Coordinates of C-alpha atoms and ligand atoms in Angstrom, one line a residue:
X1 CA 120.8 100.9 111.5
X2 CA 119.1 100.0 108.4
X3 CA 120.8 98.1 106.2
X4 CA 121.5 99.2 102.6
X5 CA 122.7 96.8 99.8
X6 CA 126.2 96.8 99.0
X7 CA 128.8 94.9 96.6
X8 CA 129.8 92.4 99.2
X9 CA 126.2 91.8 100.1
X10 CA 125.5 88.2 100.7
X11 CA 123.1 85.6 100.9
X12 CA 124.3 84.1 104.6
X13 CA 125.1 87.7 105.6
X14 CA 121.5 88.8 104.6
X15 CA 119.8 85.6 106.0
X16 CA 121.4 86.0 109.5
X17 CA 120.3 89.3 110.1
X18 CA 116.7 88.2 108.9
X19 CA 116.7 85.0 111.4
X20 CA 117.7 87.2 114.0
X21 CA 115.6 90.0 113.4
X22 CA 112.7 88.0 113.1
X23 CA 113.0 86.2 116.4
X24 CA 113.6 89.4 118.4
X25 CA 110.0 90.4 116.5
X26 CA 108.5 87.3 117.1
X27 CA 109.6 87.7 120.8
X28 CA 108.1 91.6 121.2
X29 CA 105.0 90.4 119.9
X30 CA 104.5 87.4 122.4
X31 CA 105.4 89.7 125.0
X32 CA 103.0 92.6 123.9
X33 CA 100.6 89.0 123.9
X34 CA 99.5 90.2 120.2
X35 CA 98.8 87.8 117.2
X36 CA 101.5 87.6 114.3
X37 CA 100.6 88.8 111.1
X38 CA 98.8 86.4 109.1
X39 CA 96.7 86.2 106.0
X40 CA 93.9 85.3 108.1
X41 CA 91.1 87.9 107.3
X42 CA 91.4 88.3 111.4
X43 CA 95.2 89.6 110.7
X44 CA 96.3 92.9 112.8
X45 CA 96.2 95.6 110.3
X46 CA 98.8 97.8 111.9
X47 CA 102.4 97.1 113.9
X48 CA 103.0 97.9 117.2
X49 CA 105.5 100.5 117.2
X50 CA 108.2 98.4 118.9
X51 CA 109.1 96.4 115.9
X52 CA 108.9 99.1 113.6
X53 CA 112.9 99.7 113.6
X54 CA 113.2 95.8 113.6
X55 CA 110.5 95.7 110.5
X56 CA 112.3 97.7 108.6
X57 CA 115.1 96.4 108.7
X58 CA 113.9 93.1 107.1
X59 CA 112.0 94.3 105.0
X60 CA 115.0 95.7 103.1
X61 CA 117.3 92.7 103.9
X62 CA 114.5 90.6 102.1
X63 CA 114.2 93.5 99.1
X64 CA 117.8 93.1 98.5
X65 CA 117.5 89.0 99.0
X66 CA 115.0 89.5 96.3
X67 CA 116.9 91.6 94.0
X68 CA 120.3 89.4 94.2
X69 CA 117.8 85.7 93.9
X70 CA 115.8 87.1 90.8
X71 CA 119.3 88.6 89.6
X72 CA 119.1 91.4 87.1
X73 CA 116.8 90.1 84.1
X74 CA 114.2 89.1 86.4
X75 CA 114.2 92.1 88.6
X76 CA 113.8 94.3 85.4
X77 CA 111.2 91.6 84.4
X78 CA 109.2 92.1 87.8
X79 CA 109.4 96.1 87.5
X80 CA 108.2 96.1 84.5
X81 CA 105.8 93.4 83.9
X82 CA 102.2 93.9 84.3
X83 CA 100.3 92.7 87.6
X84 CA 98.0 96.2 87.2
X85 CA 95.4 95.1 85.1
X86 CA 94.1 92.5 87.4
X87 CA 94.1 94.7 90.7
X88 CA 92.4 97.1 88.8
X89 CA 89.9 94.4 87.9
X90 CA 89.5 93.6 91.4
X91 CA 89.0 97.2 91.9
X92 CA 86.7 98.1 88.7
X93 CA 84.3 95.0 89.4
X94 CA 84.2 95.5 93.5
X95 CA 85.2 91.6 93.7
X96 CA 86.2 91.7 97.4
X97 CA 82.4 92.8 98.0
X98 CA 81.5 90.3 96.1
X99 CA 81.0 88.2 99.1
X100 CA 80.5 88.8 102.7
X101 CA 83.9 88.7 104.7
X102 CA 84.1 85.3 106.4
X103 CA 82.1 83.8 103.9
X104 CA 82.7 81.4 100.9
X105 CA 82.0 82.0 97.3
X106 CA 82.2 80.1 94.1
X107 CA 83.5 81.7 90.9
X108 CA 80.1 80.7 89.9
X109 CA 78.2 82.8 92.6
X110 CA 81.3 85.8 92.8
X111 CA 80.5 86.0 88.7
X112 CA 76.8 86.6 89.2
X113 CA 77.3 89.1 91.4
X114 CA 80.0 91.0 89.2
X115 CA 78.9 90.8 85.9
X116 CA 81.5 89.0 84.3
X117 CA 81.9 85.5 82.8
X118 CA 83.3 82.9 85.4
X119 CA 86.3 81.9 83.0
X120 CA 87.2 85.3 83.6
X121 CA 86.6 85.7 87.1
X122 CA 88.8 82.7 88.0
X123 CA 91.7 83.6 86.0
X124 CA 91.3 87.3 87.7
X125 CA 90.9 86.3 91.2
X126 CA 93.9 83.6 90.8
X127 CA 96.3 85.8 89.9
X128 CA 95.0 88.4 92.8
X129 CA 95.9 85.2 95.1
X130 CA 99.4 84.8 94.1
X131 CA 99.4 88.9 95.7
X132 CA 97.7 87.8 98.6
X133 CA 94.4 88.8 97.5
X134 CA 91.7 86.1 98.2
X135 CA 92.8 82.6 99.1
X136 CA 91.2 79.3 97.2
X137 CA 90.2 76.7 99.5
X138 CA 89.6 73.8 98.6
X139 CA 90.0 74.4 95.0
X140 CA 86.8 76.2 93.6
X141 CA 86.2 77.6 97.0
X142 CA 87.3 81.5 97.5
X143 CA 87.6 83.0 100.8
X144 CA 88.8 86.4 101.9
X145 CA 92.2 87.0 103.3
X146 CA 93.3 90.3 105.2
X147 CA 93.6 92.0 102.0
X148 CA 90.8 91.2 100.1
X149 CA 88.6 92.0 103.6
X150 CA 91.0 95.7 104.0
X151 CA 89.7 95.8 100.2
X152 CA 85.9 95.2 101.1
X153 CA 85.9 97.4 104.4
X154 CA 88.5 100.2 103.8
X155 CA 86.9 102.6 101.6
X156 CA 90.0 104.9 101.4
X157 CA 92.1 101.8 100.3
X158 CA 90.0 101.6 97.7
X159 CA 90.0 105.1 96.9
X160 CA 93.8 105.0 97.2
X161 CA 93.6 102.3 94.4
X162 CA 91.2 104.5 92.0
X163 CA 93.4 107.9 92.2
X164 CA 96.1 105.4 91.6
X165 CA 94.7 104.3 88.6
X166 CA 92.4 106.8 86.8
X167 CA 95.2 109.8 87.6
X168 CA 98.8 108.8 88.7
X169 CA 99.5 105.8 86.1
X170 CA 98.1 107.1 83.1
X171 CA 100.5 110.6 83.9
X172 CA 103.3 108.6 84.6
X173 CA 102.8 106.6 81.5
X174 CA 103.2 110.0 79.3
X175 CA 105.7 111.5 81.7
X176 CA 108.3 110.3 79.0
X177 CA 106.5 111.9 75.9
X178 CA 106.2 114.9 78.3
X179 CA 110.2 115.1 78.7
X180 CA 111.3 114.8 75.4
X181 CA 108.2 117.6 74.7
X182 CA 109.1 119.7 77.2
X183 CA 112.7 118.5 79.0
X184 CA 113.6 121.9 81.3
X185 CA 109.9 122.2 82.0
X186 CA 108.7 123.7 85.5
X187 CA 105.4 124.2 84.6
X188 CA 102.6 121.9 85.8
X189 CA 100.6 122.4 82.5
X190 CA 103.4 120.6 81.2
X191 CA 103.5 117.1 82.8
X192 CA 102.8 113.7 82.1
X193 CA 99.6 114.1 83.5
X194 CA 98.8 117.4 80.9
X195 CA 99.0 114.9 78.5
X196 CA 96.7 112.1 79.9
X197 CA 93.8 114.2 80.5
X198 CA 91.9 116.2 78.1
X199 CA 93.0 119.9 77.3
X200 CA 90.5 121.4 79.6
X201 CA 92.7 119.6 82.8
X202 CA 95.9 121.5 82.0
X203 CA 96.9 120.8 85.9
X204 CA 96.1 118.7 88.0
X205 CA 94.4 121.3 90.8
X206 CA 92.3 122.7 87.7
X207 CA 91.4 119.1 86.9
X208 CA 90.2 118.8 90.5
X209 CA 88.8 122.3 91.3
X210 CA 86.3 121.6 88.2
X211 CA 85.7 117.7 89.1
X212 CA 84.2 117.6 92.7
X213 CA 83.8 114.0 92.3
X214 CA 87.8 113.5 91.9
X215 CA 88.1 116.4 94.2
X216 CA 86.8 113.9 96.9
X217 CA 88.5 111.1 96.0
X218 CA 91.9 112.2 96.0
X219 CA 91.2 114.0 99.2
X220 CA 90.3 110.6 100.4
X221 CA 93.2 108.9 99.0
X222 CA 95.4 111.4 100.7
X223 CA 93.9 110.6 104.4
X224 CA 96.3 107.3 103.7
X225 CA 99.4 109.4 104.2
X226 CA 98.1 109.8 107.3
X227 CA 97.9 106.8 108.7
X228 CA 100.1 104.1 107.3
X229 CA 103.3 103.9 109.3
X230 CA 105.7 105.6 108.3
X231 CA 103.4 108.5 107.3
X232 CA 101.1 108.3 110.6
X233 CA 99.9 112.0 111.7
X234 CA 101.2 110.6 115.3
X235 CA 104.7 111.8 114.0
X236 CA 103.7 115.1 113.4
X237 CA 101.2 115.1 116.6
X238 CA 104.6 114.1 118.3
X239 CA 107.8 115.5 116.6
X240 CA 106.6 118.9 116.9
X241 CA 106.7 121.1 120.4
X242 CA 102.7 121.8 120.2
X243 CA 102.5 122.4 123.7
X244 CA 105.0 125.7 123.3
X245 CA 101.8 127.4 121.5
X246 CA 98.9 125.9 123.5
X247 CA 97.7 128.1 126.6
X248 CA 99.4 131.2 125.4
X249 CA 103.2 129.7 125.2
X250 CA 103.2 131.1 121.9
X251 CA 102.7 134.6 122.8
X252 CA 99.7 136.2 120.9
X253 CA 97.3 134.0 119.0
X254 CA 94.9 136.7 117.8
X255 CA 93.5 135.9 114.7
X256 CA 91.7 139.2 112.3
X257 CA 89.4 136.9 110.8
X258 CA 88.6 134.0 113.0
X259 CA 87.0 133.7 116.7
X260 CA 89.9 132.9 118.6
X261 CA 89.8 132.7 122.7
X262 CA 93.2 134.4 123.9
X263 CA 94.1 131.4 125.6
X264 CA 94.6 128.8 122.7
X265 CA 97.2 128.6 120.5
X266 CA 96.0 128.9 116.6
X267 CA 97.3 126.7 114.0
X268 CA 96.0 127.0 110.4
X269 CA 96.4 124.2 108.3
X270 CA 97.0 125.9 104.6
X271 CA 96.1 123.1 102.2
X272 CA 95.0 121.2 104.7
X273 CA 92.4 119.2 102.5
X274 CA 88.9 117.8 104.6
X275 CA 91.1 118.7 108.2
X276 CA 91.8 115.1 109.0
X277 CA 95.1 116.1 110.1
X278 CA 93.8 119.0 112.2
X279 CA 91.3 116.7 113.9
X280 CA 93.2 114.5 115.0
X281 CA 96.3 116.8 116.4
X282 CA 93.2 118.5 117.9
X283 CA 92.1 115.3 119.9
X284 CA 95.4 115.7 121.3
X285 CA 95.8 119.0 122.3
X286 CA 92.7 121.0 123.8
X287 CA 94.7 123.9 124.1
X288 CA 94.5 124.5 120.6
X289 CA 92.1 125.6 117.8
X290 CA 92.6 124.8 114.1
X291 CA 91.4 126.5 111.1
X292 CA 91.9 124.1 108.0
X293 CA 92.0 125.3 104.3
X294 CA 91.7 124.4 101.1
X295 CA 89.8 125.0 97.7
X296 CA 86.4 125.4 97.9
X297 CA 85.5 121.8 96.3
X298 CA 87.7 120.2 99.0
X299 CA 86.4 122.1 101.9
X300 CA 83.0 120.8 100.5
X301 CA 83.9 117.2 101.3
X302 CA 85.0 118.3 104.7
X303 CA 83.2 116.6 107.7
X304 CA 79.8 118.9 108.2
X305 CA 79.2 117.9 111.7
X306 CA 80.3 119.8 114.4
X307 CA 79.8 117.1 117.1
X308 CA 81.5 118.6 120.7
X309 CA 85.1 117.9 121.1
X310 CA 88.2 118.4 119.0
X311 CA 85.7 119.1 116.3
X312 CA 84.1 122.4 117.5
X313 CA 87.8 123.6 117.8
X314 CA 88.2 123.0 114.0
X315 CA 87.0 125.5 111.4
X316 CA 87.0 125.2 107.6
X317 CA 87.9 127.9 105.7
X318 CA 87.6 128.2 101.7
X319 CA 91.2 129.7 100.5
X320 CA 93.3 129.8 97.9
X321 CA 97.0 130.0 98.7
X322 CA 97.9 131.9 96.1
X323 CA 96.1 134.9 97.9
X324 CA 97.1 136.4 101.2
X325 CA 96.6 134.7 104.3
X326 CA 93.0 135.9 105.6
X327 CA 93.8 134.4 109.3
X328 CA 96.2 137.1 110.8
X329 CA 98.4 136.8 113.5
X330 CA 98.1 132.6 114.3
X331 CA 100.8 131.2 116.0
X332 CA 101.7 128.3 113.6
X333 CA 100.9 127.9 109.7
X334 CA 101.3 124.2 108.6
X335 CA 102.0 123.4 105.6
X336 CA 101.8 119.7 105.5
X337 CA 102.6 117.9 102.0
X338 CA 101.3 120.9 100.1
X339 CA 104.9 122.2 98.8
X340 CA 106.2 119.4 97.6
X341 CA 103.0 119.5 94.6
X342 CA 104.7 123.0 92.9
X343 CA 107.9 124.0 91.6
X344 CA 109.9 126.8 93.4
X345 CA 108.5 130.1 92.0
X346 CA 105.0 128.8 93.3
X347 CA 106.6 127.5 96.7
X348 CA 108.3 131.2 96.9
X349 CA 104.6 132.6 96.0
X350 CA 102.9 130.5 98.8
X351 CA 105.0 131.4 101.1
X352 CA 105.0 135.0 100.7
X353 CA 101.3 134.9 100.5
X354 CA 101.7 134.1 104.6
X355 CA 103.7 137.2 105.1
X356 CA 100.8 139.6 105.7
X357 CA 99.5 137.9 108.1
X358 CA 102.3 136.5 110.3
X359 CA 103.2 138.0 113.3
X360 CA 106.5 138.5 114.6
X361 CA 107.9 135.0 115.7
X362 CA 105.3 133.6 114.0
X363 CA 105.9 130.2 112.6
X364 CA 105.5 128.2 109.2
X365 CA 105.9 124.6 109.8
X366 CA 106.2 122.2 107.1
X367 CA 105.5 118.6 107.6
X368 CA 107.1 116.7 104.1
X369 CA 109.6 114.7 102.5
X370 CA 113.4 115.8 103.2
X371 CA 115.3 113.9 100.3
X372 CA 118.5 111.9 102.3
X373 CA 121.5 111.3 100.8
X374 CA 121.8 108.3 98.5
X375 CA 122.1 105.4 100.7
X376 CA 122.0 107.4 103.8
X377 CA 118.6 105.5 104.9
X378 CA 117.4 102.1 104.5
X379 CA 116.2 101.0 100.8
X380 CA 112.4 100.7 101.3
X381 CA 112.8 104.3 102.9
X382 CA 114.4 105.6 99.8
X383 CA 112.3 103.9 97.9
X384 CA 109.4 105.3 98.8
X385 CA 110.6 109.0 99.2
X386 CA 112.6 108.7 95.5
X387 CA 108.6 107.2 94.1
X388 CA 107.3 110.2 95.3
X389 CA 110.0 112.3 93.9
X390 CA 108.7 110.5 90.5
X391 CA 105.0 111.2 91.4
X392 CA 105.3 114.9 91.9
X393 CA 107.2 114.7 88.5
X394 CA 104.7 113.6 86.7
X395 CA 101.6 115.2 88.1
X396 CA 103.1 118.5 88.7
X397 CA 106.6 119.2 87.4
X398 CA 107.5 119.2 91.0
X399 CA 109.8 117.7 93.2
X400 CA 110.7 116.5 96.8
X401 CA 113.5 119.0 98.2
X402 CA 116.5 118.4 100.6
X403 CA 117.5 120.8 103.4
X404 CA 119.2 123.2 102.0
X405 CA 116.1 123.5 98.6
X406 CA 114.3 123.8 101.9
X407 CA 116.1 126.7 103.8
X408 CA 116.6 128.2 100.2
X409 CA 112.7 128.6 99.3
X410 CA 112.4 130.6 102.8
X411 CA 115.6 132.9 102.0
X412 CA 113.7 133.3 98.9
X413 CA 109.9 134.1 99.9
X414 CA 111.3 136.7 102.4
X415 CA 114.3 137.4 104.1
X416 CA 113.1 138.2 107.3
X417 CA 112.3 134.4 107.6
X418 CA 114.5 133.1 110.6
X419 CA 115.6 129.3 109.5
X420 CA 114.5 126.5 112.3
X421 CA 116.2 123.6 110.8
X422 CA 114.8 120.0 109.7
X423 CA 114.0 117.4 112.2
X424 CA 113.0 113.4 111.5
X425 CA 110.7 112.0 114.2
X426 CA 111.6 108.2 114.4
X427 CA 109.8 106.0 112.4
X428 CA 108.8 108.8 110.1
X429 CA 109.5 109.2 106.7
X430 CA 108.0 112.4 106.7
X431 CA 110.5 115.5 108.1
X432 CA 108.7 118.2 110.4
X433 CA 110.7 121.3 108.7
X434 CA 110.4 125.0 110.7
X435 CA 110.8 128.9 109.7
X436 CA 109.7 131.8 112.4
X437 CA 109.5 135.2 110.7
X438 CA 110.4 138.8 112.6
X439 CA 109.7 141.7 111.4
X440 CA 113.0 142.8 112.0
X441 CA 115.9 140.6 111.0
X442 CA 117.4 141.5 114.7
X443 CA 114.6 140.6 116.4
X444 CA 115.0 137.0 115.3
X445 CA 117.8 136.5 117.5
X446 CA 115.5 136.9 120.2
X447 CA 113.3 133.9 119.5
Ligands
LIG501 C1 98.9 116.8 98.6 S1 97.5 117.4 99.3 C2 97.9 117.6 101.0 C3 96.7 117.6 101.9 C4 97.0 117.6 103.4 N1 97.7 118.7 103.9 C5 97.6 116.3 103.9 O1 98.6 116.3 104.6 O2 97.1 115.2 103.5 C6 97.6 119.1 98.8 C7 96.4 119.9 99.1 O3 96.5 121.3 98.6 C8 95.2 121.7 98.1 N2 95.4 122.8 97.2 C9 95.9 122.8 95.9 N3 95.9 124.0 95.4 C10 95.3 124.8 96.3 C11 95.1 126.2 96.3 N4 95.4 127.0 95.3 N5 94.6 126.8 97.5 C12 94.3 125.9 98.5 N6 94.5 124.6 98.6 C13 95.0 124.1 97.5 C14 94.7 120.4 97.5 O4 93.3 120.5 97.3 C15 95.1 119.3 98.5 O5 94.2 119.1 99.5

């Protein structure tokens, strides 16, 4: 079980469960015959998934460690003190392509290349060392380490780090001015982000829709939440029963506006930005075709080739879900990490805007955060889900929902939704959430 901090926490308590946790990693990973992580710019960038459990559970033991060693004033020190400025310098002045990965650089040579005086350049890439970032070696020397290469290779990383920057900090910086302006808003013209962009931008969507550049950027940034651990699109490729819809074990799967063989199952992927989800639940399953949506500016950034494969099962489709459902009759509409962006009357409006077009026993599936109980998961996990509770504040006067603001949203769109409950595939942070919808409410019981 993960461990949680609690008043009779302790230091030898805390440390034991560390030792031992790490030598029953240490021990997986010489048995799977796979390097430790390092700094080395050779370092493994992801975890097997046998220590995931294990990893988790020291990474809140050492959280907590952290928080009882700095105590109180230096905890609220390091939350609120100011490391942004220099990964955004890192970031704003491409420093980790500054020089090749497994090369060397001088501040003198990395300055050239970036425009900026060397004084400067040392005292930015120093502090980006004590992060990780860069190691210096001998002194004067800089070299990459694994995250100054992911930094120089990983163009969503660093497209992760701009939407972080140019949209989500400066919106949470005015999230305060936007509560006392507005406290019992639920409108996402009036957020923390309203106020940081100009009065064109009143929501974020808007701000994309008219700024394709952004538009691709963020859609970029999003692809991360489909691949770092915890969020991996393998828990939604396995936490869901696909198979029940592929080769007709779904029933029908005709589709009104789409060219749909009778034999695969259709899923449409409602907000599903440029389909990276689809693609790759499509690699997995042959049996099924995919038909991905999103605004038009989005669906612009989506991969144009059509290479054989999973791809020629996945279409694009232009569509806004605030307008009914053009794809009738598909077996499963996904919904992954779209809700949790508007406040309920726009959830309830989404979700009615599927009732034209859903057959009966036809299912919505969600894929998103379920909020736990406080303490009811380990700290890190809570963490994270509780940030993005915070995030979706700020950006969209939104929120991240537990079961019941779940099952509540469906009684409210329609009642002929049929509840399927909330289910957590291990490791996941994200919850796979399920409603089937009958014509009539008898019927359901059929399912
Ligand atoms: C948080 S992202 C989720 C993307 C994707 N489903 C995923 O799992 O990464 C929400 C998506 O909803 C799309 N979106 C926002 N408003 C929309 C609208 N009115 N119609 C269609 N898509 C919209 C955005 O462009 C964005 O791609």
């Amino acid at each position: 079980m993960p461990s949680r901090p609690t008043s009779d926490a302790n230091f030898a308590d805390l440390g034991r469960s560390i030792a031992s946790d790490l030598d029953r990693i240490t021990q997986i990973y010489t048995d799977l015959q796979r390097p430790l992580p390092s700094y080395e710019i050779d370092s493994p960038l992801d975890f097997p998934v046998e220590v995931q459990q294990l990893r988790q559970q020291v990474l809140d033991a050492t959280l907590q460690l952290q928080q009882l060693l700095l105590g109180p004033k230096e905890s609220l020190f390091l939350w609120a003190r100011n490391n942004l400025g220099t990964i955004r310098a890192v970031s704003e002045f491409d420093l980790a392509r500054s020089f090749p990965v497994g090369e060397t650089a001088t501040f003198a040579e990395i300055a050239t290349t970036c425009g900026l005086p060397e004084q400067k350049v040392r005292r930015i890439i120093r502090h980006a060392a004590t992060e990780g970032i860069f190691r210096e070696e001998p002194q004067g020397v800089v070299r990459h380490t694994a995250a100054s290469r992911m930094l120089a290779e990983d163009q969503v990383m660093r497209d992760y780090i701009d939407v972080h920057y140019t949209e989500m900090l400066p919106a949470m910086k005015e999230t305060p001015t936007a509560l006392r302006r507005w406290p019992n808003a639920t409108d996402p013209a009036q957020t923390g982000f309203s106020l940081s962009q100009p009065p064109a931008h009143p929501t974020f969507f808007q701000y994309l829709t008219s700024q394709p550049d952004r538009a691709r950027v963020f859609a970029s940034a999003m692809s991360t939440y489909s691949t770092g651990p915890e969020n991996d699109v393998s828990h939604l490729r396995d936490g869901y029963d696909w198979s029940s819809i592929c080769d007709g074990g779904g029933g029908s799967s005709s589709s009104s506006s789409s060219s749909s063989s009778s034999s695969e199952g259709v899923v449409v992927d409602v907000g599903g930005s440029t389909g990276y989800v689809s693609l790759a639940l499509a690699q997995a399953f042959p049996g099924l075709r995919f038909v991905v949506q999103d605004t038009a500016p989005t669906i612009a950034q989506a991969p144009v080739a059509t290479p054989p494969g999973e791809h020629s099962r996945v279409q694009f489709m232009a569509h806004d879900f605030f307008t009914d459902q053009p794809v009738h009759g598909a077996d499963v509409y996904l919904l992954r990490m779209v809700l949790h962006d508007f406040g309920d009357a726009d959830c309830v409006r989404i979700l009615r805007g599927l009732v034209p077009a859903l057959r009966d026993g036809g299912r919505v599936v969600l894929n998103e955060f379920c909020l736990p109980e406080p303490g009811s998961v380990g700290l890190l996990e809570e963490k994270q889900i509780r940030t993005m509770d915070m995030n979706m504040l700020s950006l969209f006067n939104s929120r991240e929902r537990d079961a019941a603001d779940w099952q509540a949203l469906f009684a409210q769109a329609d009642p002929r939704f049929r509840w399927g409950g909330v289910t957590k595939p291990a490791g996941s942070n994200l919850s796979v959430i399920q409603a089937s919808w009958w014509h009539h409410s008898s019927s359901a019981t059929a399912e």
